[in-house]
Short mmCIF file of C-alpha atoms in Angstrom, two decimals:
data_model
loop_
_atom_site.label_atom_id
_atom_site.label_comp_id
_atom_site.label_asym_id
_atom_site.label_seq_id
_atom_site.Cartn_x
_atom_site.Cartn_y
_atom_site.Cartn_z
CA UNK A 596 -6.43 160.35 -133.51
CA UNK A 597 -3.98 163.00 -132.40
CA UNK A 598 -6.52 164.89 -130.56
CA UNK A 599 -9.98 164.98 -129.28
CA UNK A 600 -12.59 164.91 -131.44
CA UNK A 601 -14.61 167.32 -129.64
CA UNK A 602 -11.94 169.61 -130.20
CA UNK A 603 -12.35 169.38 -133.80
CA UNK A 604 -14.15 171.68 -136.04
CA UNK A 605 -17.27 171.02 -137.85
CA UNK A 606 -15.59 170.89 -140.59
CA UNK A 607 -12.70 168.64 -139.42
CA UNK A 608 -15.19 166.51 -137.91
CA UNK A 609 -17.77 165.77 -140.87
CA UNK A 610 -14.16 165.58 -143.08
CA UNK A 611 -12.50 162.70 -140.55
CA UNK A 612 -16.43 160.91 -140.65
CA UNK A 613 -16.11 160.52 -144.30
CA UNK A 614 -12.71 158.98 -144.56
CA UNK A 615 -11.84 155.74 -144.87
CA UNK A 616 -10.93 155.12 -141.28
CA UNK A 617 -12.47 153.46 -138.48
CA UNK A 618 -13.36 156.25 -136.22
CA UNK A 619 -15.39 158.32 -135.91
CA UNK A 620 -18.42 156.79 -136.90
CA UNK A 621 -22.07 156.33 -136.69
CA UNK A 622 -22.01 157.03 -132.37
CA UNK A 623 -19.72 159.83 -132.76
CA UNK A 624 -22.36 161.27 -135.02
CA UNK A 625 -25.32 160.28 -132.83
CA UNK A 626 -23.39 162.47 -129.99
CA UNK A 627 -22.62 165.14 -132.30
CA UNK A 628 -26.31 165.34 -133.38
CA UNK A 629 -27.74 164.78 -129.25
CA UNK A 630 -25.62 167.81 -128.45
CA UNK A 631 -26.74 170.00 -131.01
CA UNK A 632 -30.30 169.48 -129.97
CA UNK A 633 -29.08 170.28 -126.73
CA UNK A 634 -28.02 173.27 -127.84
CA UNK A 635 -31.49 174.30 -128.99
CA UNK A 636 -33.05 173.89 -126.16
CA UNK A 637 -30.29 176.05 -123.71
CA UNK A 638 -30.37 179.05 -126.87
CA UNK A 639 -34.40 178.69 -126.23
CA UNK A 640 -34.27 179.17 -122.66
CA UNK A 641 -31.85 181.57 -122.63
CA UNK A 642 -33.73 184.01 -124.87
CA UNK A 643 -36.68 183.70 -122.43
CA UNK A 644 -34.28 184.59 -119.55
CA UNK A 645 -34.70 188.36 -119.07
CA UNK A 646 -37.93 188.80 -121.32
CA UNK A 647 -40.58 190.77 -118.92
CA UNK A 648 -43.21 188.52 -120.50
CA UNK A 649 -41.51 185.14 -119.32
CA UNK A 650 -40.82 186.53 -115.83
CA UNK A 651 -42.55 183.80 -114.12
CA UNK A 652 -40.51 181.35 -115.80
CA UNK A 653 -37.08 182.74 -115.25
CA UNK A 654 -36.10 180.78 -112.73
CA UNK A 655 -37.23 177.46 -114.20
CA UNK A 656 -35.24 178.97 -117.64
CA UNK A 657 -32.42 179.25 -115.51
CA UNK A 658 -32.01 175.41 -114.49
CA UNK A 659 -32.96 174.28 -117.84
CA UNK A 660 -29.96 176.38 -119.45
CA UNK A 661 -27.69 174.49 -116.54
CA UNK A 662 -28.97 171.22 -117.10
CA UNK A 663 -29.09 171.77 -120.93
CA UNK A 664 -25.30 172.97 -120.74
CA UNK A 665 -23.83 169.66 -119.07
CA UNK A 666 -26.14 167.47 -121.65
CA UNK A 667 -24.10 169.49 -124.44
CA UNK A 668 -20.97 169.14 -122.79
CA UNK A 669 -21.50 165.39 -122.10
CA UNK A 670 -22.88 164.45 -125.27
CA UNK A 671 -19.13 165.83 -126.55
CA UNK A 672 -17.68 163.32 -124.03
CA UNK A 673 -19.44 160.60 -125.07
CA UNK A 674 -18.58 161.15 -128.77
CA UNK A 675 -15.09 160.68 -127.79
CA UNK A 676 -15.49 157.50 -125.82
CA UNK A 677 -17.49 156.05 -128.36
CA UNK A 678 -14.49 156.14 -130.33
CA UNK A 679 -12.32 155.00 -127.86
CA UNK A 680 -14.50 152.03 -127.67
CA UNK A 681 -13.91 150.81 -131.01
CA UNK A 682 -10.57 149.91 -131.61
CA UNK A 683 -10.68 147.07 -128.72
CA UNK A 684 -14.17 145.30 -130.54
CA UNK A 685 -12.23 145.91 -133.87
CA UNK A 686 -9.44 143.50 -132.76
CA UNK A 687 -11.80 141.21 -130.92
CA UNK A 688 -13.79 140.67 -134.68
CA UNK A 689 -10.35 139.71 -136.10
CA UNK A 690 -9.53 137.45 -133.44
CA UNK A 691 -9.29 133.86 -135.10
CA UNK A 692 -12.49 131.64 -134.54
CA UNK A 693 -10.23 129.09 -131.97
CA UNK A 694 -8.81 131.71 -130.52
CA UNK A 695 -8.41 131.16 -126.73
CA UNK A 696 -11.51 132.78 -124.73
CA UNK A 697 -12.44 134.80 -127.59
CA UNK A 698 -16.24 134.68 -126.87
CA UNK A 699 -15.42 136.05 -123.53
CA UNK A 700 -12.90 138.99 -125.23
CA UNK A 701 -15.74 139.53 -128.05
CA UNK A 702 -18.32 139.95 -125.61
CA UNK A 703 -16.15 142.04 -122.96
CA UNK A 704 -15.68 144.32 -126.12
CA UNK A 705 -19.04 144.40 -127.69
CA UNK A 706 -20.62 145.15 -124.13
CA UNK A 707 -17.92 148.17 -123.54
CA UNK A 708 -19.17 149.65 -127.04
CA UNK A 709 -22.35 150.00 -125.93
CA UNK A 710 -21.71 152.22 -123.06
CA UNK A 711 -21.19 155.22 -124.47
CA UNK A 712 -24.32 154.79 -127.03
CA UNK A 713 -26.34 153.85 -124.22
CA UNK A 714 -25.65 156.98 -121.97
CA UNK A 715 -26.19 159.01 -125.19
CA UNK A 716 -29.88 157.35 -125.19
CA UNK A 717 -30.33 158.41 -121.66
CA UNK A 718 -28.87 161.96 -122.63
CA UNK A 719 -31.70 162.40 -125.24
CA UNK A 720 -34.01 161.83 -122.90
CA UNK A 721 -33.17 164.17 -120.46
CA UNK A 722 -32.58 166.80 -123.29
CA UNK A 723 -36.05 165.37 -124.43
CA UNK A 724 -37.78 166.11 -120.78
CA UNK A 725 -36.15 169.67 -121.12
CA UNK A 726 -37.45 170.51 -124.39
CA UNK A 727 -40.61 168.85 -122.92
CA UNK A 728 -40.95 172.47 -121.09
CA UNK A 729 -39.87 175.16 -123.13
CA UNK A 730 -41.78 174.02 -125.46
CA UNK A 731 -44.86 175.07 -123.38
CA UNK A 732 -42.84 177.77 -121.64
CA UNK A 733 -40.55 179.17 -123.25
CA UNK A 734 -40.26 182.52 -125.47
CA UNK A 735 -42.72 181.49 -128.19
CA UNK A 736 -40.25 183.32 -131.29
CA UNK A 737 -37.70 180.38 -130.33
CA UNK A 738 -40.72 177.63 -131.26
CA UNK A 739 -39.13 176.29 -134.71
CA UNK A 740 -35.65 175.99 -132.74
CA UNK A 741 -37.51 174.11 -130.39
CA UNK A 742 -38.89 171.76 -133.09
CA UNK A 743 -35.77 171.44 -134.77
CA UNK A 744 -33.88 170.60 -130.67
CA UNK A 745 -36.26 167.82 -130.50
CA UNK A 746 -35.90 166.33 -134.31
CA UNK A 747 -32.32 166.36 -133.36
CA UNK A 748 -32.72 164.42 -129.71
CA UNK A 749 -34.85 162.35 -131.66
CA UNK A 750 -32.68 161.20 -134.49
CA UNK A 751 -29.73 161.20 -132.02
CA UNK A 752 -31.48 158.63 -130.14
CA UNK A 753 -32.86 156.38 -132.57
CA UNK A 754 -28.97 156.49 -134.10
CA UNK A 755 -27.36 155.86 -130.94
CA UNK A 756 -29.73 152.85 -130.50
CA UNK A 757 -28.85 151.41 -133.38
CA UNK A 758 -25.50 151.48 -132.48
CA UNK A 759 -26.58 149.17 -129.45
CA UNK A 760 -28.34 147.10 -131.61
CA UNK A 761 -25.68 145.87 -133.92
CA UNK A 762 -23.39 145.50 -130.90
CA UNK A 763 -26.33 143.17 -128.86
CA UNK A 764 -27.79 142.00 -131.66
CA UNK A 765 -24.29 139.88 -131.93
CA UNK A 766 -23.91 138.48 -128.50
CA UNK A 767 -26.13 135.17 -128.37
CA UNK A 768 -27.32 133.66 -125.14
CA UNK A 769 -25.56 137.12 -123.50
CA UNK A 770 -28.16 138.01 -120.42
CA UNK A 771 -26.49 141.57 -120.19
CA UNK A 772 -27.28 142.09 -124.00
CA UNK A 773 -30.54 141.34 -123.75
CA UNK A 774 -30.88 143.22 -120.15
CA UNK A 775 -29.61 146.49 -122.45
CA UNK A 776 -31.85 145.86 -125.42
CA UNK A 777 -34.67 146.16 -122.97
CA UNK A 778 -33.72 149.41 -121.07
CA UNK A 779 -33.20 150.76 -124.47
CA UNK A 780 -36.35 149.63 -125.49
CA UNK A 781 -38.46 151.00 -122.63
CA UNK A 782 -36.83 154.36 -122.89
CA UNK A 783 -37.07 154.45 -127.23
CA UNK A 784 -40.87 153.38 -126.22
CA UNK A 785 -41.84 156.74 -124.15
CA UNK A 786 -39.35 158.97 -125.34
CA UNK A 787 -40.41 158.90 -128.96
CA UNK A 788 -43.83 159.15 -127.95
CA UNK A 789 -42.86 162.19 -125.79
CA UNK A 790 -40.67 164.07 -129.13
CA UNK A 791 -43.34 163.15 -131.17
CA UNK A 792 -45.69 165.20 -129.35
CA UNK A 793 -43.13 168.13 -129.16
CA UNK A 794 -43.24 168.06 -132.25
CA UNK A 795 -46.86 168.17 -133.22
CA UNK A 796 -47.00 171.12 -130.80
CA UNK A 797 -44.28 173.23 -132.81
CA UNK A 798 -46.20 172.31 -136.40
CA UNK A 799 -49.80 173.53 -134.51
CA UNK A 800 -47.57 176.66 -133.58
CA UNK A 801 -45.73 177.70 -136.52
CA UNK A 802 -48.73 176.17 -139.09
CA UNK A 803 -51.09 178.63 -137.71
CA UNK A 804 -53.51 175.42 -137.40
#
């Protein structure tokens, strides 16, 4: 690619993911998706900023937009160096099966694609742990974006996972894979949990129940 892909418009972007090319794919998506959420949540808490009836909150609206900001940003990063990733496990699959060392080259490679995924896991959960609080906080007309920030961290998570998984899920007797496939575990465990319950706040909100 000539250029960054979080340079690219929506419309580039969403054009190049259809094409019949290696990258992007489905991480670059998953960071696309994590950052939108993101998104949600800083719009959220800056519409409570500056509303007399959120006054007491203002300050704690203020971090959150920071902290939501560099999750956006970063989830843009990673989108890129998922791609990046790629093209080195792409040419350790075609790698002949007596090729010298190639278990150590395919597993180098496989292990490098999961960083980016990874940190986009750990991303969602801090966007997660921010939406965590404006959802209780935060100016109450912004609920359904709420709802709709967490879906988002949600599905970017459980997409960025699976991105892991096919990655592990191919190195056999690899202690690092497995040590990954647990972290992600334990955080897919209690962060679901946690969106899930985000969630079921916004539908009590905007269902009148």
């Amino acid at each position: 690619m000539s250029d960054l892909l979080m340079n690219k418009s929506c419309a580039e972007f969403s054009k190049l993911l259809g094409e019949r090319i290696q990258m992007p794919g489905g991480g670059s998506a998953s960071a696309l998706v994590g950052a939108l959420g993101s998104a949600l949540c800083e719009m959220t808490a800056n519409f409570t900023i500056g509303n007399k009836r959120y006054i007491d909150v203002e300050d704690e609206m203020k971090v959150i937009v920071e902290k939501s900001e560099k999750l956006r940003k970063r989830f843009l990063e990673l989108a890129d160096e998922d791609a990046k990733a790629f093209p080195e496990l792409s040419s350790a699959w075609k790698l002949p099966k007596d090729f010298p060392n190639r278990k150590e080259i395919f597993e180098r490679a496989a292990l490098n694609a999961c960083k980016a995924p990874f940190e986009m896991v750990k991303c969602c959960c801090d966007a997660i742990d921010l939406l965590s609080v404006v959802v209780d906080k935060g100016n109450v007309i912004l609920i359904s974006d709420v709802g709709c920030g967490v879906l988002l961290c949600e599905a970017a998570m459980t997409s960025a996972a699976t991105n892991i998984y096919i990655n592990t899920g191919s190195l056999k007797n690899c202690p690092d894979a497995r040590d990954i496939e647990e972290k992600v575990d334990t955080m897919l465990a209690e962060y679901l949990t946690k969106a899930e319950d985000i969630s079921g706040k916004v539908t009590l909100i905007v269902r009148r129940v």
